[in-house]
mmCIF file with all atom_site columns, C-alpha atoms in Angstrom:
data_model
loop_
_atom_site.group_PDB
_atom_site.id
_atom_site.type_symbol
_atom_site.label_atom_id
_atom_site.label_alt_id
_atom_site.label_comp_id
_atom_site.label_asym_id
_atom_site.label_entity_id
_atom_site.label_seq_id
_atom_site.pdbx_PDB_ins_code
_atom_site.Cartn_x
_atom_site.Cartn_y
_atom_site.Cartn_z
_atom_site.occupancy
_atom_site.B_iso_or_equiv
_atom_site.pdbx_formal_charge
_atom_site.auth_seq_id
_atom_site.auth_comp_id
_atom_site.auth_asym_id
_atom_site.auth_atom_id
_atom_site.pdbx_PDB_model_num
ATOM 1   C CA . UNK A 1 1   ? -29.907 -7.051  14.071  1.00 0.00 ? 1   UNK A CA 1
ATOM 2   C CA . UNK A 1 2   ? -26.320 -6.166  13.418  1.00 0.00 ? 2   UNK A CA 1
ATOM 3   C CA . UNK A 1 3   ? -24.355 -3.387  15.018  1.00 0.00 ? 3   UNK A CA 1
ATOM 4   C CA . UNK A 1 4   ? -25.074 -0.010  13.361  1.00 0.00 ? 4   UNK A CA 1
ATOM 5   C CA . UNK A 1 5   ? -21.519 1.331   13.663  1.00 0.00 ? 5   UNK A CA 1
ATOM 6   C CA . UNK A 1 6   ? -19.956 -1.849  12.273  1.00 0.00 ? 6   UNK A CA 1
ATOM 7   C CA . UNK A 1 7   ? -22.338 -1.940  9.321   1.00 0.00 ? 7   UNK A CA 1
ATOM 8   C CA . UNK A 1 8   ? -21.878 1.761   8.610   1.00 0.00 ? 8   UNK A CA 1
ATOM 9   C CA . UNK A 1 9   ? -18.093 1.414   8.653   1.00 0.00 ? 9   UNK A CA 1
ATOM 10  C CA . UNK A 1 10  ? -18.307 -1.528  6.251   1.00 0.00 ? 10  UNK A CA 1
ATOM 11  C CA . UNK A 1 11  ? -20.663 0.285   3.872   1.00 0.00 ? 11  UNK A CA 1
ATOM 12  C CA . UNK A 1 12  ? -18.566 3.459   4.019   1.00 0.00 ? 12  UNK A CA 1
ATOM 13  C CA . UNK A 1 13  ? -15.393 1.736   2.712   1.00 0.00 ? 13  UNK A CA 1
ATOM 14  C CA . UNK A 1 14  ? -16.165 2.398   -0.955  1.00 0.00 ? 14  UNK A CA 1
ATOM 15  C CA . UNK A 1 15  ? -17.120 6.023   -0.425  1.00 0.00 ? 15  UNK A CA 1
ATOM 16  C CA . UNK A 1 16  ? -13.894 6.690   1.526   1.00 0.00 ? 16  UNK A CA 1
ATOM 17  C CA . UNK A 1 17  ? -11.777 5.069   -1.186  1.00 0.00 ? 17  UNK A CA 1
ATOM 18  C CA . UNK A 1 18  ? -13.483 7.120   -3.870  1.00 0.00 ? 18  UNK A CA 1
ATOM 19  C CA . UNK A 1 19  ? -12.856 10.328  -1.907  1.00 0.00 ? 19  UNK A CA 1
ATOM 20  C CA . UNK A 1 20  ? -9.191  9.383   -1.619  1.00 0.00 ? 20  UNK A CA 1
ATOM 21  C CA . UNK A 1 21  ? -9.054  8.622   -5.356  1.00 0.00 ? 21  UNK A CA 1
ATOM 22  C CA . UNK A 1 22  ? -10.602 12.028  -6.100  1.00 0.00 ? 22  UNK A CA 1
ATOM 23  C CA . UNK A 1 23  ? -7.979  13.737  -3.934  1.00 0.00 ? 23  UNK A CA 1
ATOM 24  C CA . UNK A 1 24  ? -5.174  11.864  -5.723  1.00 0.00 ? 24  UNK A CA 1
ATOM 25  C CA . UNK A 1 25  ? -6.672  12.690  -9.131  1.00 0.00 ? 25  UNK A CA 1
ATOM 26  C CA . UNK A 1 26  ? -6.722  16.368  -8.156  1.00 0.00 ? 26  UNK A CA 1
ATOM 27  C CA . UNK A 1 27  ? -3.061  16.053  -7.176  1.00 0.00 ? 27  UNK A CA 1
ATOM 28  C CA . UNK A 1 28  ? -2.357  14.335  -10.506 1.00 0.00 ? 28  UNK A CA 1
ATOM 29  C CA . UNK A 1 29  ? -4.011  17.214  -12.353 1.00 0.00 ? 29  UNK A CA 1
ATOM 30  C CA . UNK A 1 30  ? -1.768  19.619  -10.436 1.00 0.00 ? 30  UNK A CA 1
ATOM 31  C CA . UNK A 1 31  ? 1.311   17.640  -11.447 1.00 0.00 ? 31  UNK A CA 1
ATOM 32  C CA . UNK A 1 32  ? 0.131   17.651  -15.065 1.00 0.00 ? 32  UNK A CA 1
ATOM 33  C CA . UNK A 1 33  ? -0.180  21.432  -14.832 1.00 0.00 ? 33  UNK A CA 1
ATOM 34  C CA . UNK A 1 34  ? 3.295   21.627  -13.340 1.00 0.00 ? 34  UNK A CA 1
ATOM 35  C CA . UNK A 1 35  ? 4.688   19.493  -16.177 1.00 0.00 ? 35  UNK A CA 1
ATOM 36  C CA . UNK A 1 36  ? 3.150   21.777  -18.772 1.00 0.00 ? 36  UNK A CA 1
ATOM 37  C CA . UNK A 1 37  ? 4.485   24.907  -17.103 1.00 0.00 ? 37  UNK A CA 1
ATOM 38  C CA . UNK A 1 38  ? 7.885   23.459  -16.228 1.00 0.00 ? 38  UNK A CA 1
ATOM 39  C CA . UNK A 1 39  ? 10.627  25.180  -18.161 1.00 0.00 ? 39  UNK A CA 1
ATOM 40  C CA . UNK A 1 40  ? 13.837  23.496  -19.076 1.00 0.00 ? 40  UNK A CA 1
ATOM 41  C CA . UNK A 1 41  ? 16.781  24.584  -16.954 1.00 0.00 ? 41  UNK A CA 1
ATOM 42  C CA . UNK A 1 42  ? 18.710  27.589  -18.216 1.00 0.00 ? 42  UNK A CA 1
ATOM 43  C CA . UNK A 1 43  ? 22.436  27.532  -17.735 1.00 0.00 ? 43  UNK A CA 1
ATOM 44  C CA . UNK A 1 44  ? 23.629  31.060  -17.111 1.00 0.00 ? 44  UNK A CA 1
ATOM 45  C CA . UNK A 1 45  ? 26.865  30.063  -15.421 1.00 0.00 ? 45  UNK A CA 1
ATOM 46  C CA . UNK A 1 46  ? 25.666  31.188  -12.005 1.00 0.00 ? 46  UNK A CA 1
ATOM 47  C CA . UNK A 1 47  ? 25.458  28.684  -9.136  1.00 0.00 ? 47  UNK A CA 1
ATOM 48  C CA . UNK A 1 48  ? 21.964  27.836  -7.963  1.00 0.00 ? 48  UNK A CA 1
ATOM 49  C CA . UNK A 1 49  ? 21.067  27.906  -4.294  1.00 0.00 ? 49  UNK A CA 1
ATOM 50  C CA . UNK A 1 50  ? 18.098  25.552  -4.438  1.00 0.00 ? 50  UNK A CA 1
ATOM 51  C CA . UNK A 1 51  ? 17.484  22.151  -5.932  1.00 0.00 ? 51  UNK A CA 1
ATOM 52  C CA . UNK A 1 52  ? 15.687  22.466  -9.234  1.00 0.00 ? 52  UNK A CA 1
ATOM 53  C CA . UNK A 1 53  ? 12.708  20.208  -9.801  1.00 0.00 ? 53  UNK A CA 1
ATOM 54  C CA . UNK A 1 54  ? 13.116  18.592  -13.175 1.00 0.00 ? 54  UNK A CA 1
ATOM 55  C CA . UNK A 1 55  ? 10.685  17.175  -15.669 1.00 0.00 ? 55  UNK A CA 1
ATOM 56  C CA . UNK A 1 56  ? 11.939  13.705  -14.745 1.00 0.00 ? 56  UNK A CA 1
ATOM 57  C CA . UNK A 1 57  ? 10.981  14.326  -11.094 1.00 0.00 ? 57  UNK A CA 1
ATOM 58  C CA . UNK A 1 58  ? 7.458   15.343  -12.088 1.00 0.00 ? 58  UNK A CA 1
ATOM 59  C CA . UNK A 1 59  ? 7.087   12.359  -14.428 1.00 0.00 ? 59  UNK A CA 1
ATOM 60  C CA . UNK A 1 60  ? 8.172   10.011  -11.636 1.00 0.00 ? 60  UNK A CA 1
ATOM 61  C CA . UNK A 1 61  ? 5.659   11.610  -9.261  1.00 0.00 ? 61  UNK A CA 1
ATOM 62  C CA . UNK A 1 62  ? 2.987   11.248  -11.932 1.00 0.00 ? 62  UNK A CA 1
ATOM 63  C CA . UNK A 1 63  ? 3.751   7.547   -12.457 1.00 0.00 ? 63  UNK A CA 1
ATOM 64  C CA . UNK A 1 64  ? 3.682   6.892   -8.702  1.00 0.00 ? 64  UNK A CA 1
ATOM 65  C CA . UNK A 1 65  ? 0.328   8.653   -8.336  1.00 0.00 ? 65  UNK A CA 1
ATOM 66  C CA . UNK A 1 66  ? -1.161  6.769   -11.283 1.00 0.00 ? 66  UNK A CA 1
ATOM 67  C CA . UNK A 1 67  ? -0.042  3.515   -9.663  1.00 0.00 ? 67  UNK A CA 1
ATOM 68  C CA . UNK A 1 68  ? -1.674  4.454   -6.357  1.00 0.00 ? 68  UNK A CA 1
ATOM 69  C CA . UNK A 1 69  ? -4.883  5.483   -8.103  1.00 0.00 ? 69  UNK A CA 1
ATOM 70  C CA . UNK A 1 70  ? -5.048  2.245   -10.112 1.00 0.00 ? 70  UNK A CA 1
ATOM 71  C CA . UNK A 1 71  ? -4.450  0.139   -6.991  1.00 0.00 ? 71  UNK A CA 1
ATOM 72  C CA . UNK A 1 72  ? -7.158  2.015   -5.080  1.00 0.00 ? 72  UNK A CA 1
ATOM 73  C CA . UNK A 1 73  ? -9.558  1.679   -8.020  1.00 0.00 ? 73  UNK A CA 1
ATOM 74  C CA . UNK A 1 74  ? -9.047  -2.077  -8.089  1.00 0.00 ? 74  UNK A CA 1
ATOM 75  C CA . UNK A 1 75  ? -9.848  -2.343  -4.370  1.00 0.00 ? 75  UNK A CA 1
ATOM 76  C CA . UNK A 1 76  ? -12.732 0.129   -4.650  1.00 0.00 ? 76  UNK A CA 1
ATOM 77  C CA . UNK A 1 77  ? -14.389 -1.870  -7.435  1.00 0.00 ? 77  UNK A CA 1
ATOM 78  C CA . UNK A 1 78  ? -14.344 -5.006  -5.287  1.00 0.00 ? 78  UNK A CA 1
ATOM 79  C CA . UNK A 1 79  ? -15.740 -3.044  -2.317  1.00 0.00 ? 79  UNK A CA 1
ATOM 80  C CA . UNK A 1 80  ? -18.468 -1.567  -4.527  1.00 0.00 ? 80  UNK A CA 1
ATOM 81  C CA . UNK A 1 81  ? -19.449 -5.003  -5.749  1.00 0.00 ? 81  UNK A CA 1
ATOM 82  C CA . UNK A 1 82  ? -19.581 -6.463  -2.218  1.00 0.00 ? 82  UNK A CA 1
ATOM 83  C CA . UNK A 1 83  ? -21.472 -3.484  -0.809  1.00 0.00 ? 83  UNK A CA 1
ATOM 84  C CA . UNK A 1 84  ? -23.951 -3.477  -3.696  1.00 0.00 ? 84  UNK A CA 1
ATOM 85  C CA . UNK A 1 85  ? -24.669 -7.147  -3.032  1.00 0.00 ? 85  UNK A CA 1
ATOM 86  C CA . UNK A 1 86  ? -25.421 -6.380  0.636   1.00 0.00 ? 86  UNK A CA 1
ATOM 87  C CA . UNK A 1 87  ? -27.660 -3.445  -0.284  1.00 0.00 ? 87  UNK A CA 1
ATOM 88  C CA . UNK A 1 88  ? -29.465 -5.407  -3.006  1.00 0.00 ? 88  UNK A CA 1
ATOM 89  C CA . UNK A 1 89  ? -30.268 -8.143  -0.485  1.00 0.00 ? 89  UNK A CA 1
ATOM 90  C CA . UNK A 1 90  ? -32.434 -5.749  1.560   1.00 0.00 ? 90  UNK A CA 1
ATOM 91  C CA . UNK A 1 91  ? -36.149 -6.485  1.455   1.00 0.00 ? 91  UNK A CA 1
ATOM 92  C CA . UNK A 1 92  ? -37.123 -2.816  1.719   1.00 0.00 ? 92  UNK A CA 1
ATOM 93  C CA . UNK A 1 93  ? -36.329 -1.246  -1.648  1.00 0.00 ? 93  UNK A CA 1
ATOM 94  C CA . UNK A 1 94  ? -36.694 2.307   -0.325  1.00 0.00 ? 94  UNK A CA 1
ATOM 95  C CA . UNK A 1 95  ? -33.919 1.580   2.164   1.00 0.00 ? 95  UNK A CA 1
ATOM 96  C CA . UNK A 1 96  ? -31.858 -0.010  -0.619  1.00 0.00 ? 96  UNK A CA 1
ATOM 97  C CA . UNK A 1 97  ? -32.345 3.062   -2.810  1.00 0.00 ? 97  UNK A CA 1
ATOM 98  C CA . UNK A 1 98  ? -31.205 5.437   -0.058  1.00 0.00 ? 98  UNK A CA 1
ATOM 99  C CA . UNK A 1 99  ? -28.187 3.302   0.898   1.00 0.00 ? 99  UNK A CA 1
ATOM 100 C CA . UNK A 1 100 ? -27.143 2.838   -2.728  1.00 0.00 ? 100 UNK A CA 1
ATOM 101 C CA . UNK A 1 101 ? -27.297 6.538   -3.469  1.00 0.00 ? 101 UNK A CA 1
ATOM 102 C CA . UNK A 1 102 ? -25.541 7.444   -0.206  1.00 0.00 ? 102 UNK A CA 1
ATOM 103 C CA . UNK A 1 103 ? -22.760 4.853   -0.078  1.00 0.00 ? 103 UNK A CA 1
ATOM 104 C CA . UNK A 1 104 ? -22.239 4.075   -3.784  1.00 0.00 ? 104 UNK A CA 1
ATOM 105 C CA . UNK A 1 105 ? -23.158 7.341   -5.508  1.00 0.00 ? 105 UNK A CA 1
ATOM 106 C CA . UNK A 1 106 ? -21.810 9.501   -2.633  1.00 0.00 ? 106 UNK A CA 1
ATOM 107 C CA . UNK A 1 107 ? -24.901 11.703  -2.475  1.00 0.00 ? 107 UNK A CA 1
ATOM 108 C CA . UNK A 1 108 ? -25.887 13.489  0.719   1.00 0.00 ? 108 UNK A CA 1
ATOM 109 C CA . UNK A 1 109 ? -29.055 12.473  2.531   1.00 0.00 ? 109 UNK A CA 1
ATOM 110 C CA . UNK A 1 110 ? -30.417 15.984  1.956   1.00 0.00 ? 110 UNK A CA 1
ATOM 111 C CA . UNK A 1 111 ? -29.856 15.716  -1.796  1.00 0.00 ? 111 UNK A CA 1
ATOM 112 C CA . UNK A 1 112 ? -31.460 12.264  -1.907  1.00 0.00 ? 112 UNK A CA 1
ATOM 113 C CA . UNK A 1 113 ? -34.516 13.543  -0.019  1.00 0.00 ? 113 UNK A CA 1
ATOM 114 C CA . UNK A 1 114 ? -34.912 16.538  -2.325  1.00 0.00 ? 114 UNK A CA 1
ATOM 115 C CA . UNK A 1 115 ? -34.363 14.442  -5.447  1.00 0.00 ? 115 UNK A CA 1
ATOM 116 C CA . UNK A 1 116 ? -36.846 11.665  -4.684  1.00 0.00 ? 116 UNK A CA 1
ATOM 117 C CA . UNK A 1 117 ? -39.399 13.919  -2.993  1.00 0.00 ? 117 UNK A CA 1
ATOM 118 C CA . UNK A 1 118 ? -39.289 12.469  0.528   1.00 0.00 ? 118 UNK A CA 1
ATOM 119 C CA . UNK A 1 119 ? -38.829 14.485  3.682   1.00 0.00 ? 119 UNK A CA 1
ATOM 120 C CA . UNK A 1 120 ? -35.314 14.615  5.064   1.00 0.00 ? 120 UNK A CA 1
ATOM 121 C CA . UNK A 1 121 ? -36.419 12.953  8.285   1.00 0.00 ? 121 UNK A CA 1
ATOM 122 C CA . UNK A 1 122 ? -37.991 10.065  6.346   1.00 0.00 ? 122 UNK A CA 1
ATOM 123 C CA . UNK A 1 123 ? -34.819 9.571   4.287   1.00 0.00 ? 123 UNK A CA 1
ATOM 124 C CA . UNK A 1 124 ? -32.758 9.639   7.485   1.00 0.00 ? 124 UNK A CA 1
ATOM 125 C CA . UNK A 1 125 ? -35.093 7.041   8.990   1.00 0.00 ? 125 UNK A CA 1
ATOM 126 C CA . UNK A 1 126 ? -34.720 4.840   5.872   1.00 0.00 ? 126 UNK A CA 1
ATOM 127 C CA . UNK A 1 127 ? -30.949 5.273   6.079   1.00 0.00 ? 127 UNK A CA 1
ATOM 128 C CA . UNK A 1 128 ? -30.726 4.246   9.746   1.00 0.00 ? 128 UNK A CA 1
ATOM 129 C CA . UNK A 1 129 ? -33.086 1.298   9.306   1.00 0.00 ? 129 UNK A CA 1
ATOM 130 C CA . UNK A 1 130 ? -31.253 0.198   6.177   1.00 0.00 ? 130 UNK A CA 1
ATOM 131 C CA . UNK A 1 131 ? -27.837 0.312   7.824   1.00 0.00 ? 131 UNK A CA 1
ATOM 132 C CA . UNK A 1 132 ? -29.222 -1.674  10.764  1.00 0.00 ? 132 UNK A CA 1
ATOM 133 C CA . UNK A 1 133 ? -30.895 -4.221  8.465   1.00 0.00 ? 133 UNK A CA 1
ATOM 134 C CA . UNK A 1 134 ? -28.052 -4.855  6.051   1.00 0.00 ? 134 UNK A CA 1
ATOM 135 C CA . UNK A 1 135 ? -26.264 -8.167  6.481   1.00 0.00 ? 135 UNK A CA 1
ATOM 136 C CA . UNK A 1 136 ? -22.527 -7.738  6.112   1.00 0.00 ? 136 UNK A CA 1
ATOM 137 C CA . UNK A 1 137 ? -20.864 -10.773 4.555   1.00 0.00 ? 137 UNK A CA 1
#
């Protein structure tokens, strides 16, 4: 049997990347909102005390964020594929179901238990046994 912590860390890679992508997408949505609300600079002849954020600045930030998101998505897809292969190789399909929904679909163990009609302790047991049984390649 493999080490639980090592296997869990390996399986958790995809979920962590997807959480990071979600955070960056939220930031991107904020920048899009800023772009929409950004007004063009008004020249009233008075000196300005602060640096004005321009539309160009926001567009550059947006491009950088899109690049980061696309790079993370590329890596996440490969992780998802590798992790799915490990989960699919499990003999116990109940364990595979729990691990797939937890690590790939990012569902909580409580939600999984409620959704499939198992007790929370049984789903936790399937989760622990599945993580211990998975063979990381």
